[in-house]
Short mmCIF file of N, CA and C in Angstrom, two decimals:
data_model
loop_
_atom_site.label_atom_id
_atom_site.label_comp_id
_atom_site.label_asym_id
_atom_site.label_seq_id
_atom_site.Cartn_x
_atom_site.Cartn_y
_atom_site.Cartn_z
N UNK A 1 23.51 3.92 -22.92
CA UNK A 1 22.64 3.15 -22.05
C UNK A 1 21.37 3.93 -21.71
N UNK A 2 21.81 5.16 -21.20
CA UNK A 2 20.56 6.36 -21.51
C UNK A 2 19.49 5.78 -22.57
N UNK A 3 19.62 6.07 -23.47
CA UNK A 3 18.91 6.15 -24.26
C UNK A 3 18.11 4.69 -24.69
N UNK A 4 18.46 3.64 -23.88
CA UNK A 4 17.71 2.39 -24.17
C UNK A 4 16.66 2.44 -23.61
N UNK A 5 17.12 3.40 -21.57
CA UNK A 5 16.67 3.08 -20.98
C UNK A 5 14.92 4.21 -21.27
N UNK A 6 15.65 5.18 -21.64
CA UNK A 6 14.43 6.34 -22.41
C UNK A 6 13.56 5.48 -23.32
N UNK A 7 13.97 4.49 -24.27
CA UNK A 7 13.06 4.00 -25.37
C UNK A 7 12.18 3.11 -24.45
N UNK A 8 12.45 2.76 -23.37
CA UNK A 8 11.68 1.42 -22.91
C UNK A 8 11.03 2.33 -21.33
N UNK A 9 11.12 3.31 -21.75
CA UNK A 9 10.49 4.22 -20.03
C UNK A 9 10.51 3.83 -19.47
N UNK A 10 11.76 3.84 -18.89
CA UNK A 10 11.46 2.72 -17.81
C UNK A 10 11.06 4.00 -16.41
N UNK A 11 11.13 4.57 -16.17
CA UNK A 11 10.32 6.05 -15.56
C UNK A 11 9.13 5.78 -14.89
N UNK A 12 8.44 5.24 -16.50
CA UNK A 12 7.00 4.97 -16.60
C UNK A 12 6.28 3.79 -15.80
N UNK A 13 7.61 2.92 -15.23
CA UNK A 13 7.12 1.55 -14.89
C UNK A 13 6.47 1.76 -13.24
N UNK A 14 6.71 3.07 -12.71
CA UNK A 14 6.12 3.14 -11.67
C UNK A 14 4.67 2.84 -11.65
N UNK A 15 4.33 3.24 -12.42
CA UNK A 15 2.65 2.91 -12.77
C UNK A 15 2.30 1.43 -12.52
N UNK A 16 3.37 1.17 -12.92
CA UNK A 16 3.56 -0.78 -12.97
C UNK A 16 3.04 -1.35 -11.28
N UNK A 17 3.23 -0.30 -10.71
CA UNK A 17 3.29 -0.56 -9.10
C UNK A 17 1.83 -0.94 -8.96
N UNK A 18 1.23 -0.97 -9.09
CA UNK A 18 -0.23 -0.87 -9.47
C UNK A 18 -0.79 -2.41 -9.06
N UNK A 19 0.47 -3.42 -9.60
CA UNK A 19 0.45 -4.46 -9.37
C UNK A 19 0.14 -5.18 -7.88
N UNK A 20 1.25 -4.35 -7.22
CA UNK A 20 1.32 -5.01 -5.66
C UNK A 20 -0.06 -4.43 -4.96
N UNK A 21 -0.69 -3.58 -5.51
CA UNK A 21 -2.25 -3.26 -4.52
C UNK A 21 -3.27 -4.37 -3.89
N UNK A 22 -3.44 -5.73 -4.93
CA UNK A 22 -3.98 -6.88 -3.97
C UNK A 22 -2.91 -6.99 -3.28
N UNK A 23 -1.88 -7.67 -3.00
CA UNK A 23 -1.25 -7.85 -2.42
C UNK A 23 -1.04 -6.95 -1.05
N UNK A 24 -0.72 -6.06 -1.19
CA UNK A 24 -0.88 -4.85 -0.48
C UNK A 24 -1.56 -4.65 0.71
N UNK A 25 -3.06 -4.77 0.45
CA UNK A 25 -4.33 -5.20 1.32
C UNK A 25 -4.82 -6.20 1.75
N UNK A 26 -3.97 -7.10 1.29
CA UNK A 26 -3.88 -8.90 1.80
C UNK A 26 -3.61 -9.31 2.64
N UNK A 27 -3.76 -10.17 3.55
CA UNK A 27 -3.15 -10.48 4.55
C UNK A 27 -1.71 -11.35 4.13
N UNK A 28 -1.43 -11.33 2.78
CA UNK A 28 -0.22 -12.13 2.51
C UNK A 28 0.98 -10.83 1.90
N UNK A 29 1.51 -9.91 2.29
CA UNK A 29 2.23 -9.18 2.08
C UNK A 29 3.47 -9.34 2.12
N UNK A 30 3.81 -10.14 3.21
CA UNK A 30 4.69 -9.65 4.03
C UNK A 30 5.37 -11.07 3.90
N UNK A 31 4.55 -12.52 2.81
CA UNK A 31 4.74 -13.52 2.20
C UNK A 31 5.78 -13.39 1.21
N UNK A 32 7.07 -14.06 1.55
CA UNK A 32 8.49 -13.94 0.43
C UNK A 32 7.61 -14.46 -1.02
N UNK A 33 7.18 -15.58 -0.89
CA UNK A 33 7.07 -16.28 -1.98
C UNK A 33 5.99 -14.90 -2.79
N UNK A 34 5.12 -14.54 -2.24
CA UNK A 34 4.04 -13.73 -3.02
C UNK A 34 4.26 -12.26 -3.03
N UNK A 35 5.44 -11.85 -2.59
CA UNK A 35 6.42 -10.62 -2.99
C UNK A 35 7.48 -11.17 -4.11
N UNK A 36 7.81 -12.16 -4.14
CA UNK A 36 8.88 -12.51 -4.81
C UNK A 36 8.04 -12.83 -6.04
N UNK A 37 6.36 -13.47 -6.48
CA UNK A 37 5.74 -13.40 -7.61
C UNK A 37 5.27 -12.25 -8.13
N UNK A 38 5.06 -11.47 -7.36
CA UNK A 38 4.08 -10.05 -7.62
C UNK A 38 5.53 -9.06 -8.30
N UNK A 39 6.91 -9.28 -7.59
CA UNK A 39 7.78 -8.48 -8.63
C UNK A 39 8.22 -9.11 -9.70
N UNK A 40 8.05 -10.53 -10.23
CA UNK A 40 7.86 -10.90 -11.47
C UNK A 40 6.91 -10.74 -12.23
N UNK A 41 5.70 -9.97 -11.49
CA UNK A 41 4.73 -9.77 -12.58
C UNK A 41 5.46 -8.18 -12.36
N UNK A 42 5.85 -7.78 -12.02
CA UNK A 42 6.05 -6.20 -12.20
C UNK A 42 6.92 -5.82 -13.17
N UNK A 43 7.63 -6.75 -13.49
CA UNK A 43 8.91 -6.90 -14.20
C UNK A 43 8.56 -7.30 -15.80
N UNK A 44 7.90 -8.62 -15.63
CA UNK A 44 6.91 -8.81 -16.93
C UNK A 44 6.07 -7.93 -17.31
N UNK A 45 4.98 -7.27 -16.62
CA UNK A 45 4.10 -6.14 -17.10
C UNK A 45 5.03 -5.15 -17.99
N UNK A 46 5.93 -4.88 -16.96
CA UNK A 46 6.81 -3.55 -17.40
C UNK A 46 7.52 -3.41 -18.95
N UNK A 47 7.61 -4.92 -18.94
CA UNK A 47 8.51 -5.05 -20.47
C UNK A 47 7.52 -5.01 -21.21
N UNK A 48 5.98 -5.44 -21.13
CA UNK A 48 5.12 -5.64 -21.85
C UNK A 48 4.45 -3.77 -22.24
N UNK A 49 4.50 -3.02 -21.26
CA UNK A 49 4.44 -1.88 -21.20
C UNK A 49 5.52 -1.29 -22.09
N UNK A 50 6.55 -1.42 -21.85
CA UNK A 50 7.76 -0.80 -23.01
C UNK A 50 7.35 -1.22 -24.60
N UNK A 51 7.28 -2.25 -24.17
CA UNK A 51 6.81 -2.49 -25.88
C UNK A 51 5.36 -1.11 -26.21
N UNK A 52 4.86 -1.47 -26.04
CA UNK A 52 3.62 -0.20 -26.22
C UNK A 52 3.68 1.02 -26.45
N UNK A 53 4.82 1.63 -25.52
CA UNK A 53 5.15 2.82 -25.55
C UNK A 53 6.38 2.84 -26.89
N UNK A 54 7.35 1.88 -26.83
CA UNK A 54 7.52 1.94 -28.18
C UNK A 54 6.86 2.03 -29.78
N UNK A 55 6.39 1.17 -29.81
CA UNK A 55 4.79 0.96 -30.71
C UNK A 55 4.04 2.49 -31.14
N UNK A 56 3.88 2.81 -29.72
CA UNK A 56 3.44 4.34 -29.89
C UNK A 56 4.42 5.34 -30.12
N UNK A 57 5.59 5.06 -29.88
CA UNK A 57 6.64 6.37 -30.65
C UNK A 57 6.46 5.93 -32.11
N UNK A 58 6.44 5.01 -32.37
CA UNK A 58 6.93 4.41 -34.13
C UNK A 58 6.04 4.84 -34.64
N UNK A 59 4.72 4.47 -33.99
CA UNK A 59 3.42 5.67 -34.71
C UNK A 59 3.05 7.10 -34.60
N UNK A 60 3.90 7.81 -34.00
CA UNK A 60 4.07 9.08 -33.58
C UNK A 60 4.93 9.73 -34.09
N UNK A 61 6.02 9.39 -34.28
CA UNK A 61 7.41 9.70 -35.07
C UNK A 61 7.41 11.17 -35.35
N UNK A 62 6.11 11.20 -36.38
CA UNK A 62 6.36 12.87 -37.42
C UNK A 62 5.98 13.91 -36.11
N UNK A 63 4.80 13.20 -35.53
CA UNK A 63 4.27 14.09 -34.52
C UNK A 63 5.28 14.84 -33.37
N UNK A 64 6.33 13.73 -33.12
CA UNK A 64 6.76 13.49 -31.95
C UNK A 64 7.98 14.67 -31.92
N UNK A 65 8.57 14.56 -33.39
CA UNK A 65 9.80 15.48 -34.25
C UNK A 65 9.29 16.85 -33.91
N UNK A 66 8.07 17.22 -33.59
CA UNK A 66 8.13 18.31 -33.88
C UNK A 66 7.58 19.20 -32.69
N UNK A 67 7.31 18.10 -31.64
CA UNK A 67 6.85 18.61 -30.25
C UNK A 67 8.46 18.83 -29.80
N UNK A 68 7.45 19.83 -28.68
CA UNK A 68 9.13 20.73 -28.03
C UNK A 68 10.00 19.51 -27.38
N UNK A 69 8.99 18.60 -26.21
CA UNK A 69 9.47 17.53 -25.44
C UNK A 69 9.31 16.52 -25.98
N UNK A 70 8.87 16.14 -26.69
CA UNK A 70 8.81 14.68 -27.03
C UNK A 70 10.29 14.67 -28.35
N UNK A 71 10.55 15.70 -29.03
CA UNK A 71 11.23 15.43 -30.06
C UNK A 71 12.56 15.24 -29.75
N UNK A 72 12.51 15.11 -28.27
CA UNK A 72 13.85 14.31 -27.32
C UNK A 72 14.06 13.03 -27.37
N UNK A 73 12.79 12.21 -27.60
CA UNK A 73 12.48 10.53 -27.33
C UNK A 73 13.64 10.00 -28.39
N UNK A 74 14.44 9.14 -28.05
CA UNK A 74 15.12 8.13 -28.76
C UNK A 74 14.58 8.15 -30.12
N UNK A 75 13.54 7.83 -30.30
CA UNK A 75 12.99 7.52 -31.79
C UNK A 75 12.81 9.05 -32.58
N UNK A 76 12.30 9.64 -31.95
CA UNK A 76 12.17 10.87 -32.76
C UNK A 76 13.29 11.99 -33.09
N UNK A 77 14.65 11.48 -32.24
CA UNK A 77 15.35 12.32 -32.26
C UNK A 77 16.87 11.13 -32.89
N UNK A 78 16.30 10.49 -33.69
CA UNK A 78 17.16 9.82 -34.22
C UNK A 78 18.25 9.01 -34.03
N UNK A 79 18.59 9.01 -32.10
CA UNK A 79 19.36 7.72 -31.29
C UNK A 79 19.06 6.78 -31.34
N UNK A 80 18.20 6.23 -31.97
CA UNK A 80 17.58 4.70 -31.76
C UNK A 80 16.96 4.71 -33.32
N UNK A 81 17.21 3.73 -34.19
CA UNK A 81 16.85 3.60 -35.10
C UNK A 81 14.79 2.81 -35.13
N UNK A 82 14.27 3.13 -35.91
CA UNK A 82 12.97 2.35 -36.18
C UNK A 82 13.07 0.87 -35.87
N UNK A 83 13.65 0.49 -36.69
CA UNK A 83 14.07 -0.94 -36.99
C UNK A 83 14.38 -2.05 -35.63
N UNK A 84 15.40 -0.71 -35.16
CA UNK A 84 16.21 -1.34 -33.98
C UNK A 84 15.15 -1.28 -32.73
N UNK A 85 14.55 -0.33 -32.62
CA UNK A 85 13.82 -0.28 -31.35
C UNK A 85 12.52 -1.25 -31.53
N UNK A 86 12.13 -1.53 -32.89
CA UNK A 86 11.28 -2.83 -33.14
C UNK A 86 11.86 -3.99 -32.63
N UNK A 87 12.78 -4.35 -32.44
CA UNK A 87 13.44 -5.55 -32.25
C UNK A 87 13.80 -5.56 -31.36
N UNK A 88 13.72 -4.66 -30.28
CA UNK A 88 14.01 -4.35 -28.74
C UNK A 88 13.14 -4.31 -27.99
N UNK A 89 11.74 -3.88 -28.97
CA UNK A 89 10.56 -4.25 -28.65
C UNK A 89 9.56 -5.11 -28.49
N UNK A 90 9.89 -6.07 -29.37
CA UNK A 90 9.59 -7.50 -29.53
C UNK A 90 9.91 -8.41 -28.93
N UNK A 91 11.50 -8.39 -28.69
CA UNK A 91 12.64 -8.83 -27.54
C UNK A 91 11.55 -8.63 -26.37
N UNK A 92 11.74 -7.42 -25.51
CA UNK A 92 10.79 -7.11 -24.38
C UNK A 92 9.60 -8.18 -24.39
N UNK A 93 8.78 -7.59 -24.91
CA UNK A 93 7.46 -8.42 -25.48
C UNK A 93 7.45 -9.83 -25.48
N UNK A 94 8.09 -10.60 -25.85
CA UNK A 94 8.25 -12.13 -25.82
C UNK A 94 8.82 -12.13 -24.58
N UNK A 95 9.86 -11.38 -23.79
CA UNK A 95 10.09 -11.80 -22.50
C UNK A 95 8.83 -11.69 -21.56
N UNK A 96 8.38 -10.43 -21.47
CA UNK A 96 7.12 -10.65 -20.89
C UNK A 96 6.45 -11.37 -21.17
N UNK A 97 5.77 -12.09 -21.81
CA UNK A 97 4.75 -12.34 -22.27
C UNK A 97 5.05 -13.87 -21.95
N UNK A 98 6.45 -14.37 -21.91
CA UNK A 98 6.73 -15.75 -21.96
C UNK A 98 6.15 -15.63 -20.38
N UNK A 99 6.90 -15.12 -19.54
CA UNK A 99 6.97 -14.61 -18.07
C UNK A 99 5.81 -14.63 -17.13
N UNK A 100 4.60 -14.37 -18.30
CA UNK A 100 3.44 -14.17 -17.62
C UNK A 100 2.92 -15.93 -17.97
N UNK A 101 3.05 -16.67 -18.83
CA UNK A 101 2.74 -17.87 -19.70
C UNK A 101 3.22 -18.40 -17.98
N UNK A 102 4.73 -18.48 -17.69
CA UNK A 102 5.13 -18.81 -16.35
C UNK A 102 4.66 -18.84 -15.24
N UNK A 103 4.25 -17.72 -14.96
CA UNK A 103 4.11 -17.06 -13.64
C UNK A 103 2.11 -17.84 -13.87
N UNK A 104 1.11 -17.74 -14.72
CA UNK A 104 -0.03 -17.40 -14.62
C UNK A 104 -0.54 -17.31 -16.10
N UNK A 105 -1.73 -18.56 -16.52
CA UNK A 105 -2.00 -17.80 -18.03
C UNK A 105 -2.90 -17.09 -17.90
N UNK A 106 -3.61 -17.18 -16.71
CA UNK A 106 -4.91 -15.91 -16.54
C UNK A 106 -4.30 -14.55 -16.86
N UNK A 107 -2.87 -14.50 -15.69
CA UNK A 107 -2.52 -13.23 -16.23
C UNK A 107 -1.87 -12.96 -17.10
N UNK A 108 -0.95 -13.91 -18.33
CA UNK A 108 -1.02 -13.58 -19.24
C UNK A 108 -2.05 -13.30 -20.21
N UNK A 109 -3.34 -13.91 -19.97
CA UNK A 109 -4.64 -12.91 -20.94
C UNK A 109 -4.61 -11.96 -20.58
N UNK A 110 -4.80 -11.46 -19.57
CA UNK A 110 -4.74 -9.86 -18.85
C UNK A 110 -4.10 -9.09 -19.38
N UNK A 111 -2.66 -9.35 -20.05
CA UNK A 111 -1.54 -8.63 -20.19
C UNK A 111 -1.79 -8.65 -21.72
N UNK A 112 -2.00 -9.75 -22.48
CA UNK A 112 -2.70 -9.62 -23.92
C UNK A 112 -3.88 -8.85 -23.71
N UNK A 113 -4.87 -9.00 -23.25
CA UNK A 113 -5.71 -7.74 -23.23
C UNK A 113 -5.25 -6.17 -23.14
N UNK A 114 -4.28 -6.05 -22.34
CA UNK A 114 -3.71 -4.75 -21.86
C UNK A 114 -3.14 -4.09 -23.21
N UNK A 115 -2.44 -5.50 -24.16
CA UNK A 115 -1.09 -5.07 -24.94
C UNK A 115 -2.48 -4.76 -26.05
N UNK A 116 -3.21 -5.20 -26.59
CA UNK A 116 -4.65 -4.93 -27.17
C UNK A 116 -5.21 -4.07 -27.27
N UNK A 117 -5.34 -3.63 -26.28
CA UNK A 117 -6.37 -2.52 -25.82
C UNK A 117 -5.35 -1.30 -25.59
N UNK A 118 -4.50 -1.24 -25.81
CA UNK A 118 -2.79 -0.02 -25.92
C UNK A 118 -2.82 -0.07 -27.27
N UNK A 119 -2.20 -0.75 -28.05
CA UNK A 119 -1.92 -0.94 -28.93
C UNK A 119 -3.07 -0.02 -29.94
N UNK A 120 -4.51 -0.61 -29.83
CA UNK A 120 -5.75 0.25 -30.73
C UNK A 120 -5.50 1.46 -30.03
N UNK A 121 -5.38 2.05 -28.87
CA UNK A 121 -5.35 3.29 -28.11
C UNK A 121 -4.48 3.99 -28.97
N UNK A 122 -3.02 3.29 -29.60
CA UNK A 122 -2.05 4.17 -30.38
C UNK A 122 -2.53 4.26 -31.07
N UNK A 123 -3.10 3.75 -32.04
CA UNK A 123 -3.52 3.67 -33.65
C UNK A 123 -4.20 4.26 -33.62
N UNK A 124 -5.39 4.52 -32.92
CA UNK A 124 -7.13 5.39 -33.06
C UNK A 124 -7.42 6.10 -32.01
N UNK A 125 -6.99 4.91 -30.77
CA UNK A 125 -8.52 5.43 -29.49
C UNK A 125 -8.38 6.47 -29.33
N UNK A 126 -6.60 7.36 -29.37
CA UNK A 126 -6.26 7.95 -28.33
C UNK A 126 -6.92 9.39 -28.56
N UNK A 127 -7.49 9.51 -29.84
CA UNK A 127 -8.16 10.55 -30.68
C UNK A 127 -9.43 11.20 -30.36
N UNK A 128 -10.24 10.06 -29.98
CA UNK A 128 -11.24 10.13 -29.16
C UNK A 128 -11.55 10.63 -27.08
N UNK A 129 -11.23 11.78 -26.95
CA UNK A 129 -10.91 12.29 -25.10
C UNK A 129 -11.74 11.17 -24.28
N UNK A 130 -12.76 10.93 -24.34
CA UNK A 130 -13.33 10.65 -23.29
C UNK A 130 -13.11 8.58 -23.53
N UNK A 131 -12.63 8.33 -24.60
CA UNK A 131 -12.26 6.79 -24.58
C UNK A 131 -11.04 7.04 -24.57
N UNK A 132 -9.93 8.13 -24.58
CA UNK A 132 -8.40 8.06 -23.76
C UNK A 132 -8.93 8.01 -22.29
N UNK A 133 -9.69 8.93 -21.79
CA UNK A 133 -9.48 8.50 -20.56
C UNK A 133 -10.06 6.80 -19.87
N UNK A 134 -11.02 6.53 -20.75
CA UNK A 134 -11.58 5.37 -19.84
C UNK A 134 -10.28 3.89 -20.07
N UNK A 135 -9.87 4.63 -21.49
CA UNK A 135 -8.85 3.06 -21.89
C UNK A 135 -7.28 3.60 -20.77
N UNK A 136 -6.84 4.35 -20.41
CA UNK A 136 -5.88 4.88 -19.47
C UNK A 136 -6.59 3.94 -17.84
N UNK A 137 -7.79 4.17 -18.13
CA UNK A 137 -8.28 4.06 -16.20
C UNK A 137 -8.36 2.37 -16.35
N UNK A 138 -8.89 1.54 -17.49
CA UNK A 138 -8.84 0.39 -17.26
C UNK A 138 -7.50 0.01 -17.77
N UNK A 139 -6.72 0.26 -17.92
CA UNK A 139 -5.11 -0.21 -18.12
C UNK A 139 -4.92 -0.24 -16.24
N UNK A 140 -5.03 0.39 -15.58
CA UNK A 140 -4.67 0.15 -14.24
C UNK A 140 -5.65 -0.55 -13.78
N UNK A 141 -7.01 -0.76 -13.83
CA UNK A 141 -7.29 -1.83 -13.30
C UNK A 141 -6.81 -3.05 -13.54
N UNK A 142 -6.52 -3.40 -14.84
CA UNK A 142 -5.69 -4.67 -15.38
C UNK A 142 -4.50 -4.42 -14.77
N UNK A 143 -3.52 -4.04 -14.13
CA UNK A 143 -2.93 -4.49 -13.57
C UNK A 143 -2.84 -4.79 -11.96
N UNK A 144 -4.35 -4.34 -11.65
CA UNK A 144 -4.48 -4.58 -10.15
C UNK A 144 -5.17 -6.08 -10.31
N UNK A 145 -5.51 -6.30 -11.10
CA UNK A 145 -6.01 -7.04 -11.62
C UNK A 145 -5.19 -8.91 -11.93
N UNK A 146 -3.89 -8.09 -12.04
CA UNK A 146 -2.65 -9.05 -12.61
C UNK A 146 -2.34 -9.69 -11.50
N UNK A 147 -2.48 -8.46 -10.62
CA UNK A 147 -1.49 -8.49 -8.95
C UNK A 147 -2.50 -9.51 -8.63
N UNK A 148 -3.88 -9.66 -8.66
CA UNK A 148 -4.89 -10.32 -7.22
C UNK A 148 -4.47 -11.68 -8.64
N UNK A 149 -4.36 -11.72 -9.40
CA UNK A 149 -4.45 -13.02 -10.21
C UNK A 149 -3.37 -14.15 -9.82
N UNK A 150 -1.95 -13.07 -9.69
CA UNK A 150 -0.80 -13.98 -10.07
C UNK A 150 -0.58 -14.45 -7.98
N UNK A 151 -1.25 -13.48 -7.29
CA UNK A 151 -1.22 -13.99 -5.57
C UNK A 151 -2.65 -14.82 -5.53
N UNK A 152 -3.92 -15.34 -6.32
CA UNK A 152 -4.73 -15.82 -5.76
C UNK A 152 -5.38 -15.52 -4.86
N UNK A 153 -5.53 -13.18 -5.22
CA UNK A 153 -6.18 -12.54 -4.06
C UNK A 153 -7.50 -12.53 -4.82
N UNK A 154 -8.58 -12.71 -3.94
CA UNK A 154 -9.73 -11.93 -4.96
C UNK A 154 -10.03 -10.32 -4.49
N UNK A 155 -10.51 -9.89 -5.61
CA UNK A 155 -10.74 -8.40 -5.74
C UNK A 155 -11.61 -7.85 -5.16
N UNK A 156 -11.86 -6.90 -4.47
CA UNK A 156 -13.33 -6.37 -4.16
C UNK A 156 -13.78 -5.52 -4.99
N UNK A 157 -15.01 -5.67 -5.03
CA UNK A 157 -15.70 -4.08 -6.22
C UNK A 157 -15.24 -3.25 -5.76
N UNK A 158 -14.89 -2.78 -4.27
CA UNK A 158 -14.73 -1.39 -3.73
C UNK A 158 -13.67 -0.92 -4.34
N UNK A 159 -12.11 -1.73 -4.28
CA UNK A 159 -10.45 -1.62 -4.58
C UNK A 159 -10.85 -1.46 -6.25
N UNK A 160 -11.68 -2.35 -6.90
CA UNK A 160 -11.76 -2.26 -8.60
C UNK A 160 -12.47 -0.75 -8.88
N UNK A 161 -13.60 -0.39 -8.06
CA UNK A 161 -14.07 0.89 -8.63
C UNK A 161 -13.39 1.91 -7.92
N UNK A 162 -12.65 2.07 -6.67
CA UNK A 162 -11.46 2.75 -6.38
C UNK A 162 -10.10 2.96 -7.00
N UNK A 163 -9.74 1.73 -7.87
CA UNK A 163 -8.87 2.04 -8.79
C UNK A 163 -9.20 2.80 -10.11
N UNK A 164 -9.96 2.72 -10.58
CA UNK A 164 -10.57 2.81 -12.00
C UNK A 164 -10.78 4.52 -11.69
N UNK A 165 -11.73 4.76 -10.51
CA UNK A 165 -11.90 6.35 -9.95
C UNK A 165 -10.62 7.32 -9.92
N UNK A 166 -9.65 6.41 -9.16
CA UNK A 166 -8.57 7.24 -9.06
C UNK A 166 -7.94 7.82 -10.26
N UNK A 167 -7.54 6.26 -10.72
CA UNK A 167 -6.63 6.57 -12.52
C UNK A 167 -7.48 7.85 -13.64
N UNK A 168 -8.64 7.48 -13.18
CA UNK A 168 -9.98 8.23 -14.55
C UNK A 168 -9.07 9.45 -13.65
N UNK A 169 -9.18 10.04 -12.42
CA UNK A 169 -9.36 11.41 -12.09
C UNK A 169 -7.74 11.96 -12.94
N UNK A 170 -6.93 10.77 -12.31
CA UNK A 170 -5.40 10.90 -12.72
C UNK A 170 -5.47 11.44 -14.43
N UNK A 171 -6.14 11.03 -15.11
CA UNK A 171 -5.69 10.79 -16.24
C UNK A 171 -6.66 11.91 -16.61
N UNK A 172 -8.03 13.00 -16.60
CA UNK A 172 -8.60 13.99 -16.70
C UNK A 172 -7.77 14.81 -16.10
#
């Protein structure tokens, strides 16, 4: 079970939290119904996020074998087959993605943008330092982004260039 839960980071989904920040500063917080949507988008993001990070082991693989820590990951260390974690990944992926179709199609573009803009990050961006960091800092605005979409908060420039500031510093 370990090791599913390693392929799909779920660790990583804290980041996911990112979501509840409109919400957060809203005067609707403390709203069942718009706590009870904002952790279905947290839940959907998150699977949509696993997929990615999968995606990016499968393209990492040789790399991954031969780093001290990473050559722990499910995929690189041979607990989880290629094949299999594609199809666990996809699985994920269609759940999210249906989830967000549900919840919001605005924020399912958001989340296709996100899975987009990850996805080229594995393949190329991530090669390039100074477009890892800016594609890292707007991955969290898209999901603060998700949060004010799927509650019908609007955003302020201040919270959008306060997020984007923070993540950029996070991620330098």
């Amino acid at each position: 079970m370990i090791k599913y839960l390693n392929l799909f980071r779920v660790k990583h989904w804290v980041k996911n939290f990112f979501i509840f920040i409109p919400l957060f500063f809203s005067s609707k917080f403390f709203e069942q119904e718009n706590l009870k949507i904002t952790f279905y988008s947290f839940l959907a993001f998150s699977l949509v996020t696993s997929f990615v990070y999968i995606i990016n082991d499968i393209l990492d693989i040789e790399y991954d074998k031969i780093h001290s820590e990473k050559k722990k990951r499910p995929i690189a260390s041979g607990l989880i087959s290629i094949s299999t974690s594609l199809i666990l990944g996809l699985i994920s992926l269609i759940i999210g993605l249906a989830s967000f179709y549900v919840l919001s199609v605005d924020a399912l573009i958001l989340a296709s943008i996100y899975l987009l803009l990850n996805i080229l990050y594995s393949v190329k961006l991530k090669h390039f330092p100074i477009v890892d960091f800016m594609i890292i800092s707007i991955g969290f605005v898209i999901r603060v982004f998700i949060g004010g979409e799927v509650n019908s908060i609007e955003l302020t420039n201040l919270i959008i260039i306060m997020v984007f500031l923070l993540s950029l510093f996070l991620a330098v």
